[in-house]
């Protein structure tokens, strides 16, 4: 397995210690922030206009540390999403595409995505501050990172570096339903389950990890309009409708377009299948991430429109109304 996914027990111990130090360093700064009940963590804190988890690897504390210390490079690639908008899928697609030459002459069964969760293959930039020896980072160029940080809170060095950013958005009703199920899978550990009504109320008030939903999407969308060569805006729905076409566009944007020869050999379809819901959900049936989340929690239905099986018609209408109002004047309604 590549060094990308190799992570020793010793590394985790160092990261745990670094995380504890970061929690301690920022505790006075975040405890005064506005607070609301959380989804996957006890509380959410409002920082720079967005709700953040705390005491977690992707949290208000690690965002603050990332803003203070992270150094971006012009060649970096960042995959930005709101949780439950297709992060895992996008990580897999970009990892497989950008690193395709590294694995092309090896048996498919040895590809990291056939043995490991995409979250282990492509890290969140929020977690990079925990690493004392950034092995992943140094071993690969371009460096690939994911992030849930809203555009306006990105570390200045990312904004200044001129690096590329890919944003994936998903329709809010499916994000709500996906988040509701995910949160309840994890909540058993520390609290009662959320009811759908409660989740709906929190979502419509904007109180979700890294939300409000609409502000997060709008931030990247507008930045993408201003800087189209730097920021690519994708939707989960378009990606679902024609994955091969979207992936080809994505590869071009990332500076590694598929060649005619690769296309003729079926490379695009190979990556689409490798990263498809069917394959990844099978690979990730067992095991957990180092932070204790079961791998299978990231693979539920993988469909467009599943909200119809969960939300009431009235809930759907309310969300549509809010979305129409918040995205007024933008070509963003699905
Ligand atoms: P994260 O932000 O916490 O990493 P994320 O990967 O964005 O989560 O969201 C998981 C959603 O993506 C799930 O949606 P659902 O609850 O509506 O089913 C999950 O099923 C879906 N998903 C994961 N992998 C894929 C994939 N390969 N293709 C399509 N959808 C996927």
Coordinates of N, CA, C and O in Angstrom, one line a residue, residues 167-256:
X167 N -15.2 22.8 -5.6 CA -16.3 22.8 -4.6 C -17.4 21.9 -5.1 O -17.7 22.0 -6.3
X168 N -17.9 21.0 -4.3 CA -19.0 20.2 -4.6 C -20.2 20.6 -3.7 O -20.1 20.5 -2.5
X169 N -21.3 21.0 -4.4 CA -22.5 21.2 -3.6 C -23.6 20.1 -3.9 O -23.5 19.4 -4.9
X170 N -24.5 20.0 -3.0 CA -25.6 19.0 -3.1 C -26.9 19.7 -2.7 O -26.9 20.6 -1.9
X171 N -28.0 19.2 -3.3 CA -29.3 19.9 -2.9 C -29.5 19.8 -1.4 O -29.3 18.8 -0.8
X172 N -30.1 20.9 -0.8 CA -30.2 21.0 0.6 C -31.0 19.9 1.3 O -30.8 19.5 2.4
X173 N -32.1 19.4 0.6 CA -33.0 18.4 1.2 C -32.2 17.1 1.3 O -32.4 16.4 2.4
X174 N -31.4 16.7 0.3 CA -30.7 15.5 0.5 C -29.5 15.6 1.5 O -29.2 14.7 2.2
X175 N -29.0 16.8 1.6 CA -27.9 17.1 2.6 C -28.5 16.9 4.0 O -28.0 16.2 4.9
X176 N -29.7 17.5 4.2 CA -30.3 17.4 5.5 C -30.6 15.9 5.9 O -30.3 15.5 7.0
X177 N -31.2 15.2 5.0 CA -31.5 13.8 5.3 C -30.2 13.0 5.5 O -30.2 12.2 6.4
X178 N -29.2 13.2 4.7 CA -28.0 12.5 4.9 C -27.3 12.8 6.2 O -26.9 11.9 7.0
X179 N -27.3 14.1 6.6 CA -26.8 14.5 7.8 C -27.5 14.0 9.0 O -26.9 13.5 10.1
X180 N -28.8 14.0 8.9 CA -29.7 13.4 10.0 C -29.4 12.0 10.3 O -29.2 11.6 11.4
X181 N -29.2 11.2 9.2 CA -28.9 9.7 9.4 C -27.5 9.6 10.0 O -27.3 8.7 10.9
X182 N -26.6 10.3 9.4 CA -25.2 10.2 9.9 C -25.1 10.6 11.3 O -24.4 9.9 12.1
X183 N -25.7 11.7 11.7 CA -25.6 12.2 13.1 C -26.2 11.2 14.0 O -25.6 10.8 15.1
X184 N -27.3 10.6 13.7 CA -27.9 9.6 14.6 C -27.1 8.4 14.7 O -27.1 7.7 15.8
X185 N -26.4 8.0 13.6 CA -25.5 6.8 13.8 C -24.4 7.0 14.8 O -24.0 6.1 15.5
X186 N -24.0 8.3 14.9 CA -22.9 8.6 15.9 C -23.4 9.1 17.2 O -22.7 8.9 18.2
X187 N -24.6 9.6 17.3 CA -25.1 10.2 18.5 C -25.3 9.2 19.7 O -25.1 9.6 20.8
X188 N -25.6 8.0 19.3 CA -25.9 7.0 20.4 C -24.8 7.0 21.5 O -25.0 6.8 22.6
X189 N -23.6 7.4 21.0 CA -22.4 7.4 21.9 C -22.6 8.4 23.1 O -22.0 8.2 24.1
X190 N -23.2 9.6 22.8 CA -23.1 10.6 23.8 C -24.5 11.2 24.1 O -24.6 12.0 25.1
X191 N -25.5 11.0 23.3 CA -26.7 11.7 23.5 C -27.9 10.9 22.9 O -27.7 10.0 22.2
X192 N -29.1 11.5 23.2 CA -30.3 10.9 22.6 C -30.3 11.2 21.1 O -29.6 12.1 20.6
X193 N -31.1 10.4 20.4 CA -31.1 10.6 18.9 C -31.9 11.9 18.6 O -32.8 12.3 19.4
X194 N -31.6 12.5 17.5 CA -32.3 13.7 17.0 C -33.6 13.2 16.4 O -33.6 12.2 15.7
X195 N -34.7 14.0 16.6 CA -35.9 13.7 15.8 C -35.7 14.4 14.5 O -35.0 15.4 14.3
X196 N -36.5 14.0 13.5 CA -36.4 14.6 12.2 C -36.9 16.1 12.3 O -36.3 17.0 11.6
X197 N -37.9 16.3 13.1 CA -38.4 17.7 13.3 C -37.3 18.6 13.8 O -37.2 19.7 13.4
X198 N -36.6 18.0 14.8 CA -35.5 18.8 15.4 C -34.4 19.1 14.4 O -33.9 20.2 14.3
X199 N -34.1 18.1 13.6 CA -33.0 18.2 12.6 C -33.4 19.3 11.6 O -32.7 20.1 11.2
X200 N -34.7 19.2 11.2 CA -35.2 20.1 10.2 C -35.2 21.6 10.7 O -34.7 22.5 10.0
X201 N -35.6 21.7 12.0 CA -35.6 23.1 12.6 C -34.1 23.6 12.6 O -33.9 24.8 12.3
X202 N -33.2 22.8 13.1 CA -31.8 23.2 13.1 C -31.2 23.6 11.7 O -30.6 24.6 11.5
X203 N -31.6 22.8 10.8 CA -31.1 23.0 9.4 C -31.6 24.3 8.8 O -30.9 25.1 8.3
X204 N -32.9 24.5 9.0 CA -33.5 25.7 8.4 C -33.0 27.0 9.1 O -32.9 28.1 8.5
X205 N -32.6 26.9 10.4 CA -32.0 28.0 11.1 C -30.5 28.2 10.8 O -29.8 29.0 11.3
X206 N -30.0 27.3 9.9 CA -28.6 27.4 9.5 C -27.6 26.6 10.5 O -26.4 26.7 10.3
X207 N -28.2 26.0 11.5 CA -27.3 25.4 12.5 C -27.0 24.0 12.2 O -27.6 23.0 12.6
X208 N -26.0 23.9 11.3 CA -25.4 22.5 11.0 C -23.9 22.7 11.0 O -23.4 23.8 10.8
X209 N -23.1 21.6 11.1 CA -21.7 21.8 11.1 C -21.3 22.5 9.8 O -21.6 22.1 8.7
X210 N -20.5 23.5 9.9 CA -20.0 24.4 8.8 C -21.1 25.2 8.1 O -20.8 25.8 7.0
X211 N -22.3 25.1 8.6 CA -23.4 25.9 8.0 C -23.5 27.3 8.5 O -22.6 27.7 9.3
X212 N -24.4 28.1 8.1 CA -25.6 27.8 7.3 C -25.2 27.2 5.9 O -24.3 27.7 5.2
X213 N -26.0 26.2 5.5 CA -25.9 25.6 4.2 C -25.7 26.6 3.1 O -24.8 26.6 2.3
X214 N -26.7 27.5 3.0 CA -26.8 28.5 1.9 C -25.6 29.4 1.8 O -25.1 29.7 0.8
X215 N -25.1 29.8 3.0 CA -23.9 30.8 3.0 C -22.7 30.0 2.5 O -21.8 30.6 1.8
X216 N -22.5 28.8 2.9 CA -21.3 28.0 2.5 C -21.3 27.8 1.0 O -20.3 28.1 0.4
X217 N -22.4 27.4 0.4 CA -22.5 27.2 -1.0 C -22.3 28.5 -1.7 O -21.5 28.6 -2.7
X218 N -23.0 29.6 -1.3 CA -22.9 30.9 -1.9 C -21.4 31.4 -1.9 O -21.0 32.0 -2.9
X219 N -20.7 31.2 -0.8 CA -19.4 31.7 -0.7 C -18.5 31.2 -1.8 O -17.8 31.9 -2.5
X220 N -18.5 29.9 -2.0 CA -17.7 29.3 -3.0 C -18.2 29.6 -4.4 O -17.4 29.7 -5.4
X221 N -19.5 29.6 -4.6 CA -20.1 29.9 -5.9 C -19.7 31.2 -6.4 O -19.2 31.4 -7.6
X222 N -19.8 32.2 -5.5 CA -19.5 33.6 -6.0 C -18.0 33.7 -6.2 O -17.6 34.3 -7.2
X223 N -17.2 33.1 -5.4 CA -15.7 33.1 -5.6 C -15.4 32.5 -6.9 O -14.5 32.9 -7.7
X224 N -16.1 31.4 -7.3 CA -15.9 30.7 -8.5 C -16.3 31.5 -9.7 O -15.6 31.5 -10.8
X225 N -17.3 32.4 -9.6 CA -17.7 33.3 -10.7 C -16.6 34.3 -10.9 O -16.3 34.6 -12.1
X226 N -16.0 34.7 -9.8 CA -14.9 35.8 -9.9 C -13.6 35.2 -10.4 O -12.8 35.8 -11.1
X227 N -13.4 33.9 -10.1 CA -12.1 33.3 -10.4 C -12.3 31.9 -11.0 O -11.9 30.9 -10.4
X228 N -12.8 31.9 -12.2 CA -13.2 30.6 -12.8 C -12.0 29.7 -13.1 O -12.2 28.4 -13.2
X229 N -10.8 30.2 -13.3 CA -9.7 29.3 -13.6 C -9.1 28.7 -12.3 O -8.4 27.8 -12.3
X230 N -9.5 29.3 -11.2 CA -9.0 28.8 -9.9 C -10.0 28.0 -9.1 O -9.6 27.1 -8.3
X231 N -11.3 28.3 -9.3 CA -12.3 27.6 -8.5 C -13.3 26.9 -9.4 O -13.9 27.6 -10.2
X232 N -13.4 25.6 -9.2 CA -14.4 24.9 -10.1 C -15.6 24.5 -9.2 O -15.4 24.0 -8.1
X233 N -16.8 24.8 -9.7 CA -18.0 24.5 -8.9 C -18.7 23.3 -9.5 O -19.1 23.3 -10.7
X234 N -18.9 22.2 -8.7 CA -19.6 21.0 -9.2 C -20.8 20.8 -8.4 O -20.8 21.2 -7.2
X235 N -21.7 20.0 -8.9 CA -22.8 19.6 -8.0 C -22.8 18.0 -8.0 O -22.5 17.4 -9.0
X236 N -23.3 17.5 -6.9 CA -23.4 16.1 -6.7 C -24.4 15.5 -7.7 O -24.2 14.5 -8.3
X237 N -25.4 16.3 -8.0 CA -26.4 15.9 -9.0 C -25.9 15.7 -10.4 O -26.2 14.7 -11.1
X238 N -25.1 16.7 -10.8 CA -24.5 16.6 -12.2 C -23.5 15.4 -12.2 O -23.4 14.7 -13.2
X239 N -22.8 15.3 -11.1 CA -21.8 14.2 -11.1 C -22.5 12.8 -11.2 O -22.0 11.9 -11.8
X240 N -23.7 12.7 -10.5 CA -24.4 11.5 -10.6 C -25.0 11.2 -12.0 O -25.0 10.1 -12.5
X241 N -25.4 12.3 -12.6 CA -26.1 12.2 -13.9 C -25.1 11.7 -15.0 O -25.4 10.9 -15.8
X242 N -23.9 12.3 -15.0 CA -22.9 11.8 -16.0 C -21.5 11.9 -15.4 O -20.8 12.9 -15.6
X243 N -21.2 10.9 -14.6 CA -19.9 10.9 -13.9 C -18.7 11.0 -14.8 O -17.8 11.8 -14.5
X244 N -18.7 10.3 -15.9 CA -17.5 10.3 -16.8 C -17.3 11.7 -17.4 O -16.2 12.2 -17.4
X245 N -18.4 12.3 -17.8 CA -18.3 13.7 -18.4 C -17.7 14.7 -17.4 O -16.8 15.5 -17.6
X246 N -18.3 14.6 -16.2 CA -17.8 15.6 -15.1 C -16.4 15.3 -14.7 O -15.6 16.2 -14.5
X247 N -16.1 14.0 -14.7 CA -14.7 13.6 -14.3 C -13.7 14.1 -15.3 O -12.6 14.6 -15.0
X248 N -14.0 14.1 -16.6 CA -13.1 14.5 -17.6 C -12.9 16.0 -17.5 O -11.8 16.5 -17.6
X249 N -14.0 16.8 -17.2 CA -13.9 18.2 -17.0 C -13.0 18.5 -15.8 O -12.2 19.4 -15.8
X250 N -13.2 17.7 -14.8 CA -12.5 17.9 -13.5 C -11.0 17.7 -13.7 O -10.1 18.4 -13.3
X251 N -10.7 16.6 -14.5 CA -9.3 16.2 -14.7 C -8.6 17.4 -15.5 O -7.4 17.7 -15.2
X252 N -9.3 17.9 -16.4 CA -8.8 19.0 -17.2 C -8.5 20.2 -16.3 O -7.4 20.9 -16.4
X253 N -9.5 20.6 -15.5 CA -9.3 21.7 -14.6 C -8.1 21.5 -13.6 O -7.4 22.4 -13.3
X254 N -7.9 20.2 -13.2 CA -6.8 20.0 -12.3 C -5.4 19.9 -13.0 O -4.4 19.6 -12.3
X255 N -5.4 20.0 -14.3 CA -4.2 20.0 -15.0 C -3.7 18.6 -15.4 O -2.5 18.5 -15.7
X256 N -4.6 17.6 -15.3 CA -4.2 16.3 -15.7 C -5.3 15.7 -16.6 O -5.9 14.7 -16.2

